[in-house]
PDB file of C-alpha atoms in Angstrom:
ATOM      1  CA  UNK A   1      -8.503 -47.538   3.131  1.00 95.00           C
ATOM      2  CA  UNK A   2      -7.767 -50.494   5.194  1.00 95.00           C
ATOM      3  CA  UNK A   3      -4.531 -51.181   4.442  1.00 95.00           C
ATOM      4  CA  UNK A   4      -3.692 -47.310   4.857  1.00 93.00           C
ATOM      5  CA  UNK A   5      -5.386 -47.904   8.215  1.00 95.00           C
ATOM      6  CA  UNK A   6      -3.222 -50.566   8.987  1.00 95.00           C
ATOM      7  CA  UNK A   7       0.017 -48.915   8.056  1.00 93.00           C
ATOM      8  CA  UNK A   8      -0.690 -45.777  10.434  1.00 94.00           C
ATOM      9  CA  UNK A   9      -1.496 -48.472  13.550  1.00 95.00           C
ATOM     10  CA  UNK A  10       1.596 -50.159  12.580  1.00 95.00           C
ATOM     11  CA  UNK A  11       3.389 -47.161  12.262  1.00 94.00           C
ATOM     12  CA  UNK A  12       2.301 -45.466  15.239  1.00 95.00           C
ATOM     13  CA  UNK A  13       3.704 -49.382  17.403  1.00 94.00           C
ATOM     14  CA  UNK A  14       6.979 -48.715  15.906  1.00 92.00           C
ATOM     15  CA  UNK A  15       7.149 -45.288  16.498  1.00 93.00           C
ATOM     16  CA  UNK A  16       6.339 -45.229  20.166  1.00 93.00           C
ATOM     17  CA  UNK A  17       9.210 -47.805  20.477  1.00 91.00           C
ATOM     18  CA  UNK A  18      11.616 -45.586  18.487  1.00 93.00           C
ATOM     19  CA  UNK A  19      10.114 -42.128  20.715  1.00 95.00           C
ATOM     20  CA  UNK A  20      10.856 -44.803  23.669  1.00 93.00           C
ATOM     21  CA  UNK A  21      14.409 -45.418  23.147  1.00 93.00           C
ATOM     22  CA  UNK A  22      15.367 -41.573  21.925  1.00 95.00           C
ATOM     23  CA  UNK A  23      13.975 -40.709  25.354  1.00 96.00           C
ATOM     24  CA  UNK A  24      16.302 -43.041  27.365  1.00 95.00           C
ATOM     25  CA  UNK A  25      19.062 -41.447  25.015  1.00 97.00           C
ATOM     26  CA  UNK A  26      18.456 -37.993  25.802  1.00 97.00           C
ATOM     27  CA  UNK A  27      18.121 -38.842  29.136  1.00 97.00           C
ATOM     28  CA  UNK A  28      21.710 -39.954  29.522  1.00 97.00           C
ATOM     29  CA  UNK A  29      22.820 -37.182  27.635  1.00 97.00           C
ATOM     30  CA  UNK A  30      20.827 -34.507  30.013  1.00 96.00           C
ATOM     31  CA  UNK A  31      22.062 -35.790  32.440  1.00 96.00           C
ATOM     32  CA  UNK A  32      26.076 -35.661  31.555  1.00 96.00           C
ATOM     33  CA  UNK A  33      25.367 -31.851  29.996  1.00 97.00           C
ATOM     34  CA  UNK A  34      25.893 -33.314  26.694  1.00 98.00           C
ATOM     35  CA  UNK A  35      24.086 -30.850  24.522  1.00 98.00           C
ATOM     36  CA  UNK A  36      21.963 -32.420  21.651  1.00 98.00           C
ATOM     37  CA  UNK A  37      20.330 -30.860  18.463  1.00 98.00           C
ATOM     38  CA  UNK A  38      17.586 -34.172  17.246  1.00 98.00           C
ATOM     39  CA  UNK A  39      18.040 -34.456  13.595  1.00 97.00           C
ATOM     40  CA  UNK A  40      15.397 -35.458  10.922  1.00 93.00           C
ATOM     41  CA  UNK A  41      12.408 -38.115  11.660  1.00 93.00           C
ATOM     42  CA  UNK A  42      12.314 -37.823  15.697  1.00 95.00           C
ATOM     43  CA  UNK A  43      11.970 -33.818  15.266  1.00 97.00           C
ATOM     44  CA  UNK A  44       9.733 -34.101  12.293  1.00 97.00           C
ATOM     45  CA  UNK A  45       7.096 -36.327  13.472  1.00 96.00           C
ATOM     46  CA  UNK A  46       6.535 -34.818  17.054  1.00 95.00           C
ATOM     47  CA  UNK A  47       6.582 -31.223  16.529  1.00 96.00           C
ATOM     48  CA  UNK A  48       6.276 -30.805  12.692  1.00 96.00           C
ATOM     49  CA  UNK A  49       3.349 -33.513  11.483  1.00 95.00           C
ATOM     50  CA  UNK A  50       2.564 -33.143  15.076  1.00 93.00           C
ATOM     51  CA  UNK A  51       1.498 -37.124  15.145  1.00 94.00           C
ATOM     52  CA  UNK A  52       3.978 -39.557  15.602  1.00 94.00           C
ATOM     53  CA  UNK A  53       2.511 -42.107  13.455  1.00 93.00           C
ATOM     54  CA  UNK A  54       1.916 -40.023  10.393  1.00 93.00           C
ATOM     55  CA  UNK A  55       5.775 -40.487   9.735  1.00 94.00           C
ATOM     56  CA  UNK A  56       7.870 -42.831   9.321  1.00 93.00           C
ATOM     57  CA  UNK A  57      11.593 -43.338  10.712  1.00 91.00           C
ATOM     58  CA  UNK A  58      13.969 -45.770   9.792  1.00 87.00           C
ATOM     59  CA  UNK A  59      16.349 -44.851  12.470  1.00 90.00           C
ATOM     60  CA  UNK A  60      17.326 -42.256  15.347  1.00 95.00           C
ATOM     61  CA  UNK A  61      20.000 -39.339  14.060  1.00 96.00           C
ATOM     62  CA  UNK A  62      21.218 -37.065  16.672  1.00 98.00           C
ATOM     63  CA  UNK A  63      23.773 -34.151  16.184  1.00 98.00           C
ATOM     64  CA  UNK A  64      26.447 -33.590  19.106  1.00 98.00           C
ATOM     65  CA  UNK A  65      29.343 -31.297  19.341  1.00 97.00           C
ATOM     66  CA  UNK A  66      32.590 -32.959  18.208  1.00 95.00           C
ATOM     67  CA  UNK A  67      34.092 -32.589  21.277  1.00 95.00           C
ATOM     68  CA  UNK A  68      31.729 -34.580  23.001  1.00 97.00           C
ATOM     69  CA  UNK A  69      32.134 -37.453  20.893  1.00 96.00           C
ATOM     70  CA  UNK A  70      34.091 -39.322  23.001  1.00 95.00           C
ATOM     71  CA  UNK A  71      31.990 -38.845  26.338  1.00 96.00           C
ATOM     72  CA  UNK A  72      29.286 -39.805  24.277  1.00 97.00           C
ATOM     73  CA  UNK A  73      30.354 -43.134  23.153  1.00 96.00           C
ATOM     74  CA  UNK A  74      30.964 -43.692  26.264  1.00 96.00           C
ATOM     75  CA  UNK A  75      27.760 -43.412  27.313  1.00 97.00           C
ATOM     76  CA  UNK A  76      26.208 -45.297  25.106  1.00 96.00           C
ATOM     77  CA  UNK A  77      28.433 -48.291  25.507  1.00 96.00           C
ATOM     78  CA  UNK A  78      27.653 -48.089  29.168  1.00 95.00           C
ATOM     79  CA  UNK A  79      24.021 -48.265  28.466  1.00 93.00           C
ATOM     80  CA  UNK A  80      24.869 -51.391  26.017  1.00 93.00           C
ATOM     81  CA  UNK A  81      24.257 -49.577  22.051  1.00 94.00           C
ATOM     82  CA  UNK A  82      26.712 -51.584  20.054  1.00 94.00           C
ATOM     83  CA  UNK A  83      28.374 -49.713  17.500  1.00 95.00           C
ATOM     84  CA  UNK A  84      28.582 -50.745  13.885  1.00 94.00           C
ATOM     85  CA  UNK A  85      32.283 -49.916  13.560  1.00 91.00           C
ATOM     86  CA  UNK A  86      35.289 -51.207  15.695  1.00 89.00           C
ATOM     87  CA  UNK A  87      37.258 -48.177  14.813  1.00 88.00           C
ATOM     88  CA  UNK A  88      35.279 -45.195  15.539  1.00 91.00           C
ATOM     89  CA  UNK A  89      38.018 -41.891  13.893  1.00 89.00           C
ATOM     90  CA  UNK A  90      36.694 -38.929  12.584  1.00 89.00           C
ATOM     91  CA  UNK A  91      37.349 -38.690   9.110  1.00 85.00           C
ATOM     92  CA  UNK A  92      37.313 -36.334   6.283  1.00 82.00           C
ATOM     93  CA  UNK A  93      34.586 -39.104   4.619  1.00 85.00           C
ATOM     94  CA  UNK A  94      32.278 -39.522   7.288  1.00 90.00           C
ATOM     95  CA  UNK A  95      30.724 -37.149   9.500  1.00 92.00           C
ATOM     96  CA  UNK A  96      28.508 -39.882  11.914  1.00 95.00           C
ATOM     97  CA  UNK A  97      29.026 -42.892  14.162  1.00 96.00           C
ATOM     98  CA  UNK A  98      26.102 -45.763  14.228  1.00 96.00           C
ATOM     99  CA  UNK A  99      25.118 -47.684  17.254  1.00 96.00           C
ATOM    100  CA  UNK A 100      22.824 -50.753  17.518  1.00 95.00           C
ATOM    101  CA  UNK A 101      20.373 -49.921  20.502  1.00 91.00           C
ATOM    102  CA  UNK A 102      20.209 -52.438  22.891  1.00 87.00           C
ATOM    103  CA  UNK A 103      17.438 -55.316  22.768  1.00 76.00           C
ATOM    104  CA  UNK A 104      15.893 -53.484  19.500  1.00 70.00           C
ATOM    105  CA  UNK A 105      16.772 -53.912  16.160  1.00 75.00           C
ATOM    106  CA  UNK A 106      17.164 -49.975  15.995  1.00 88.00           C
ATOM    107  CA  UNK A 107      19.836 -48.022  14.561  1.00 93.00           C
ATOM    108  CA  UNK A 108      21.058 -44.825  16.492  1.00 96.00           C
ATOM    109  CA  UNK A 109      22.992 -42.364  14.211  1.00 96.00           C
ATOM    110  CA  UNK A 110      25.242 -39.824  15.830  1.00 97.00           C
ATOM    111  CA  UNK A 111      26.411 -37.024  14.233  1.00 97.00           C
ATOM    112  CA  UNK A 112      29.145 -34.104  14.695  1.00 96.00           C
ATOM    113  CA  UNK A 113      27.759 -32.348  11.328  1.00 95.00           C
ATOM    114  CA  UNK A 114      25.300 -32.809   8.822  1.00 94.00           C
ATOM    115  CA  UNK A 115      27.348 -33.820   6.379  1.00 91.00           C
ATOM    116  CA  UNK A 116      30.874 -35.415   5.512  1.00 87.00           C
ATOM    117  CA  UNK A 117      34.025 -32.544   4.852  1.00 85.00           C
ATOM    118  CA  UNK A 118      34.445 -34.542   0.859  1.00 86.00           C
ATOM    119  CA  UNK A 119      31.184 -32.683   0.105  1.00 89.00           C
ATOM    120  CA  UNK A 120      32.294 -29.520  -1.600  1.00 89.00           C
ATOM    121  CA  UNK A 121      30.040 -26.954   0.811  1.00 93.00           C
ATOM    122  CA  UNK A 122      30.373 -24.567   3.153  1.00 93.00           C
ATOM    123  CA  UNK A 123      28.172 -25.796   6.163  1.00 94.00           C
ATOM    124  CA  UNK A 124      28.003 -23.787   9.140  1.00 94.00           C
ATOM    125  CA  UNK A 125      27.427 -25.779  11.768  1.00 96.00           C
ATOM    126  CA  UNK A 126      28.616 -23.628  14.328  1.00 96.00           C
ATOM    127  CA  UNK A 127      26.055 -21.391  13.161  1.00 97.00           C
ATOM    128  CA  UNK A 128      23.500 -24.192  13.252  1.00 97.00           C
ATOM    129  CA  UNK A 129      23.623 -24.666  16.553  1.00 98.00           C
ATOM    130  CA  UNK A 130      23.528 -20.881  17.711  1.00 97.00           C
ATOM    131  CA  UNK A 131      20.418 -20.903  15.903  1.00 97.00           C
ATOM    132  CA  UNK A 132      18.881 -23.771  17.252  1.00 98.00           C
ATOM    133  CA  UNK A 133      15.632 -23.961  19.199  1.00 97.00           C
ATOM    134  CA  UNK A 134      15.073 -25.765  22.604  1.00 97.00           C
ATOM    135  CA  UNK A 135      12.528 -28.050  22.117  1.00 97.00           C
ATOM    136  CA  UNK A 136      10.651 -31.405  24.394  1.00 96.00           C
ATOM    137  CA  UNK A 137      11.524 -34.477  22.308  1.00 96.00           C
ATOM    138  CA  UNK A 138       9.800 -37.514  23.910  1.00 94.00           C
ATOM    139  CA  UNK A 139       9.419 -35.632  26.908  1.00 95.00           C
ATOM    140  CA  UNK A 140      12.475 -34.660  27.331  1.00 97.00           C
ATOM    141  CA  UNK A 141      14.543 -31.040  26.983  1.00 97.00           C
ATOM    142  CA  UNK A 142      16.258 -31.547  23.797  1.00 97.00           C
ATOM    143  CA  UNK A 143      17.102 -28.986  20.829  1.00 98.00           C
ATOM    144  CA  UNK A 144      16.162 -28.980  17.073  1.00 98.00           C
ATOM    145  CA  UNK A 145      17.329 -27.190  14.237  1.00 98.00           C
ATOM    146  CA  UNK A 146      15.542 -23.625  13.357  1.00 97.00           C
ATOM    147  CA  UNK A 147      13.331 -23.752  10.465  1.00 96.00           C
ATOM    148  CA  UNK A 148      15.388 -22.729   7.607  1.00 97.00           C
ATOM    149  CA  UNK A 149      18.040 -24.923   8.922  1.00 97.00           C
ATOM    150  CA  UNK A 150      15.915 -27.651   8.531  1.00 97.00           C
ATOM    151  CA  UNK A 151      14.645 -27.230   5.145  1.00 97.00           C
ATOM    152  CA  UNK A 152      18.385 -26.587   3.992  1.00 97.00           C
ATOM    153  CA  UNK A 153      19.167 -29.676   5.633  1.00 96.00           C
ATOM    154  CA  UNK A 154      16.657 -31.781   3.870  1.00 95.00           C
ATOM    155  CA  UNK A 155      17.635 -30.329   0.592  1.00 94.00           C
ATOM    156  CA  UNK A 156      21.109 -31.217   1.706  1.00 93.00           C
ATOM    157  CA  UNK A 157      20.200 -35.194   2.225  1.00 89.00           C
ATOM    158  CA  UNK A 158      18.268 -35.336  -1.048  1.00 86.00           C
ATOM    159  CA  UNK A 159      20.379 -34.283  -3.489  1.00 83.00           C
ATOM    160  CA  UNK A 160      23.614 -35.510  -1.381  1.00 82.00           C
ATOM    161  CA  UNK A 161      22.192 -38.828  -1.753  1.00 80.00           C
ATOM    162  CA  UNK A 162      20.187 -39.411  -4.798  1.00 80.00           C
ATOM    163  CA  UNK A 163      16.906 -38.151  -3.424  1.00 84.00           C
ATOM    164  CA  UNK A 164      17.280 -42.159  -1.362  1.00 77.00           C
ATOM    165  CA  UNK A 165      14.170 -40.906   1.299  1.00 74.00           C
ATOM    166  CA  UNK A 166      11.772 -40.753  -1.693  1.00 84.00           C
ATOM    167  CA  UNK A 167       8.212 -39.317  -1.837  1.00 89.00           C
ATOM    168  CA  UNK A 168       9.076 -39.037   1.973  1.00 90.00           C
ATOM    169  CA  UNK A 169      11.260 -35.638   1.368  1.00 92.00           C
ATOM    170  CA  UNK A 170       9.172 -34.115  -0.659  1.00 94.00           C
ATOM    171  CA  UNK A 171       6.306 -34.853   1.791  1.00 94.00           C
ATOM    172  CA  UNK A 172       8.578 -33.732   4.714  1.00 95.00           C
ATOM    173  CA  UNK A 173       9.293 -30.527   3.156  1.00 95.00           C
ATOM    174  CA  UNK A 174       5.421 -29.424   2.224  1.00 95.00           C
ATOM    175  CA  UNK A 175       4.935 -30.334   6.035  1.00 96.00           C
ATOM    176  CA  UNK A 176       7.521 -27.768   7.259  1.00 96.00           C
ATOM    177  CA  UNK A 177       6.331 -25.060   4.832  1.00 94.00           C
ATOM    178  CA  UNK A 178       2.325 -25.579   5.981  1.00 93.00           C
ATOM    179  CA  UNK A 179       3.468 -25.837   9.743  1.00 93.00           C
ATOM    180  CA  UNK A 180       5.430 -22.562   9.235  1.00 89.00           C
ATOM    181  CA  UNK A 181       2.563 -20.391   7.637  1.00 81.00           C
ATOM    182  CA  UNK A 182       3.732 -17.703   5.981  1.00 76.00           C
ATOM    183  CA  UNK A 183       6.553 -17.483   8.714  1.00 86.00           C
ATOM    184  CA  UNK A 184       9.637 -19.022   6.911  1.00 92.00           C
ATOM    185  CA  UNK A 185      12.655 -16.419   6.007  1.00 94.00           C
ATOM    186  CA  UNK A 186      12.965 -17.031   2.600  1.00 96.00           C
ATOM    187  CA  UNK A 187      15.759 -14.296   2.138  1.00 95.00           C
ATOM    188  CA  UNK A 188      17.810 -16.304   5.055  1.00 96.00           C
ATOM    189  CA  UNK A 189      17.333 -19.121   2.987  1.00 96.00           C
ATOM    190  CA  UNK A 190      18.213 -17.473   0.146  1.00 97.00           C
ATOM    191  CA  UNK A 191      20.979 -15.958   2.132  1.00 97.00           C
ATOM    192  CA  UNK A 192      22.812 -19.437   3.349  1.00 97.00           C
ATOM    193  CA  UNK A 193      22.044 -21.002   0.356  1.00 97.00           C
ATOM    194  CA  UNK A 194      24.582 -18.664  -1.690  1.00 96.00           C
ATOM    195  CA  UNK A 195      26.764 -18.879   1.773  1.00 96.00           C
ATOM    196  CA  UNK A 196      27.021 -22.665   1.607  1.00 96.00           C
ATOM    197  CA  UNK A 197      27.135 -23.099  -1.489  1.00 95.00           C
ATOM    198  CA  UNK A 198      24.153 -25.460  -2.265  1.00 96.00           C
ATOM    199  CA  UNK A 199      22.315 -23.844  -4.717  1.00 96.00           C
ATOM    200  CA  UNK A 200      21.963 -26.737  -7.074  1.00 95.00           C
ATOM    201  CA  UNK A 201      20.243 -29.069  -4.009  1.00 94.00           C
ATOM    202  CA  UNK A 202      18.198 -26.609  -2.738  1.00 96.00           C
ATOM    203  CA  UNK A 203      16.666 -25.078  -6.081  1.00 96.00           C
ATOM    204  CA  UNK A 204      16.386 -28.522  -7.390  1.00 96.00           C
ATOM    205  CA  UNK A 205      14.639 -30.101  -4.341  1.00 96.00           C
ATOM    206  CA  UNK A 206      12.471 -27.257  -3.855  1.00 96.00           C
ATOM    207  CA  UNK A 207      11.767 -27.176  -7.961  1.00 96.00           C
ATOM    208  CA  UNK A 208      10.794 -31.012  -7.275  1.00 95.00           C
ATOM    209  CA  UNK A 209       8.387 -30.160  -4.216  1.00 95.00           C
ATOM    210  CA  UNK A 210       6.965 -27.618  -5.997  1.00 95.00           C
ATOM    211  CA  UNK A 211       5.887 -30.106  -8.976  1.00 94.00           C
ATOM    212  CA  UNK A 212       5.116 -33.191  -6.548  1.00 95.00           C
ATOM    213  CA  UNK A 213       2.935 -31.875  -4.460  1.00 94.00           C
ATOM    214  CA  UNK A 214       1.811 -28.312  -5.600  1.00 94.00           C
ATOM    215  CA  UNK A 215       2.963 -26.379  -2.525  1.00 93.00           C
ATOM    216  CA  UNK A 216       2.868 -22.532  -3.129  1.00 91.00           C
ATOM    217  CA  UNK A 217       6.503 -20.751  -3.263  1.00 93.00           C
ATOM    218  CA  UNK A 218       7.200 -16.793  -2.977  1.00 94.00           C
ATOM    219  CA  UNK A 219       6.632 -15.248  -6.198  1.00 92.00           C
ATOM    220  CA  UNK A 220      10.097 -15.230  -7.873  1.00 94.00           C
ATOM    221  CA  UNK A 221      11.658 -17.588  -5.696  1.00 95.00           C
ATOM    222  CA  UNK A 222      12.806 -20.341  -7.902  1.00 96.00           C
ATOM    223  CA  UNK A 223      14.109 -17.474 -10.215  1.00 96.00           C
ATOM    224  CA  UNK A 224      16.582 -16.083  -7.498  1.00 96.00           C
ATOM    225  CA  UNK A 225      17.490 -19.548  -6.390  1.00 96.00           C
ATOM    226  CA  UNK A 226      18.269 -21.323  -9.958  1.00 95.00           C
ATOM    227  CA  UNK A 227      22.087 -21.115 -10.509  1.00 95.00           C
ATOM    228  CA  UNK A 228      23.109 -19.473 -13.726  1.00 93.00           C
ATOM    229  CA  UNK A 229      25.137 -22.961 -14.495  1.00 93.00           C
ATOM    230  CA  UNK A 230      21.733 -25.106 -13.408  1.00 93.00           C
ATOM    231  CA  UNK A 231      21.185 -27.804 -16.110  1.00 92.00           C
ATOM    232  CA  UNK A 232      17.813 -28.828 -16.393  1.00 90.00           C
ATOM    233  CA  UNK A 233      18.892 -32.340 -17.046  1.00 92.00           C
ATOM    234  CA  UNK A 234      19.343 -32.642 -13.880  1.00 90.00           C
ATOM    235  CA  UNK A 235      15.527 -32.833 -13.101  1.00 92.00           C
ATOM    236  CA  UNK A 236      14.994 -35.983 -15.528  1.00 91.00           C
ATOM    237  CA  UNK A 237      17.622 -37.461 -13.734  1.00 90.00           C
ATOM    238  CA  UNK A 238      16.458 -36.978 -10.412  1.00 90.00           C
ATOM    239  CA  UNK A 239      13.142 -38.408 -11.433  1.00 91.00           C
ATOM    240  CA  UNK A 240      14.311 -41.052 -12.799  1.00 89.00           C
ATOM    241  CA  UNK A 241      16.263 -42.338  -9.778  1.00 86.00           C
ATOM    242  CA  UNK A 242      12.742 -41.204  -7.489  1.00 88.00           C
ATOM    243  CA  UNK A 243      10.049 -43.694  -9.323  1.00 85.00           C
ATOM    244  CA  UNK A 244      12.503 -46.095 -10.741  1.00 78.00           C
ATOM    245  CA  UNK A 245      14.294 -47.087  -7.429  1.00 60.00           C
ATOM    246  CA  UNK A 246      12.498 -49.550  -5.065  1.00 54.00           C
ATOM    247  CA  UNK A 247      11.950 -46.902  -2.444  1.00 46.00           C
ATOM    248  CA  UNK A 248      13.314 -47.272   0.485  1.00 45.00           C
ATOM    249  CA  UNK A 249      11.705 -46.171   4.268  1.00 41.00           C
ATOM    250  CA  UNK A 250      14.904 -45.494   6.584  1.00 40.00           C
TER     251      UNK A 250
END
């Protein structure tokens, strides 16, 4: 109990540091009329877990419109982030730039879509941005993804890379579907899933969730989700590389 103690005050230092430095972001960003959607961690802990220190970020990932790329790199030059990359093109095999924020050992993701145009799905991003919900983020007028959005998006990340966030997901996932109630669209989710074209992540993810942690699905669910060509391998696999992998906390 004490070191779990520990690990929450720690957590909750870094965090207001991180919840600091998001804030001067958006700030900058307000005040151009940059429009910004906060991705992940950020949105999670403030208005999902509602308690900043009860999860932990690794980094900052914000989505922006592609055309505002450039004004936005601006900006956070100006304000002295120092990005990762020299080169900074838009690519078919990457879909974010990453800053350094300034004085803080913190990396700043920003992002034009959720994932990379070599994945072979069908993301609407246009779509997730019309749907998106205005939101305070450290104070400040942001936007975040709408619900089913952001479960498809974490089921995205997992299985996109190798289930990396860990127990974390999993955790993250439970947290949306208590916060949500009985609230969630499950035939939208059913709906963009089959639209997208990501049944495997999403029936896999969820599958996982559902064994991890015990959290209580719709009643024939997992049977309308499961693509016909789903093989159950698959789940070893993604076991395997969970427990087996030191975990890692970004």
């Amino acid at each position: 109990m004490g070191k779990l103690r520990q690990a929450y005050l720690d957590n909750s230092a870094r965090n207001l540091r991180l919840y600091n430095n998001i804030c001067k972001v958006l700030k900058i960003l307000r005040r151009d009329s940059i429009p910004v959607i906060v991705l992940k961690g950020a949105h999670l802990a403030e208005l999902v877990y509602e308690n900043r220190a009860l999860r932990f970020m690794g980094d900052l990932d914000l989505l922006v419109k592609k055309d505002d790329l450039m004004r936005v790199d601006a900006l956070l030059l100006e304000m002295g982030c120092t990005p990762t990359v020299h080169n900074r093109i838009v690519g078919k095999d990457n879909n974010e730039f990453v800053y350094v924020m300034p004085k803080r050992d913190v990396n700043l993701e920003i992002h034009w879509s959720i994932l990379s145009s070599m994945f072979p799905f069908t993301i609407d991003t246009d779509g997730q941005w019309e749907r998106s919900r205005p939101v305070l983020i450290a104070g400040v007028d942001a936007a975040v993804l709408c619900p089913v959005d952001l479960l498809l998006h974490l089921c995205l990340h997992a299985g996109c890379h190798g289930f990396e966030p860990g127990l974390k997901l999993f955790c993250d996932i439970s947290e949306i579907l208590q916060h949500n109630g009985g609230g969630l669209d499950w035939g939208l989710v059913q709906r963009r899933t089959r639209e997208w074209g990501i049944g495997k992540c999403v029936y896999l993810t969820l599958k996982l969730t559902r064994e991890f942690l015990g959290v209580a699905l719709p009643a024939g669910l997992m049977e309308a989700l499961k693509p016909s060509d789903f093989d159950e391998r698959f789940v070893a696999l993604a076991r395997d590389q969970i427990f087996s992998r030191r975990l890692r906390t970004g």
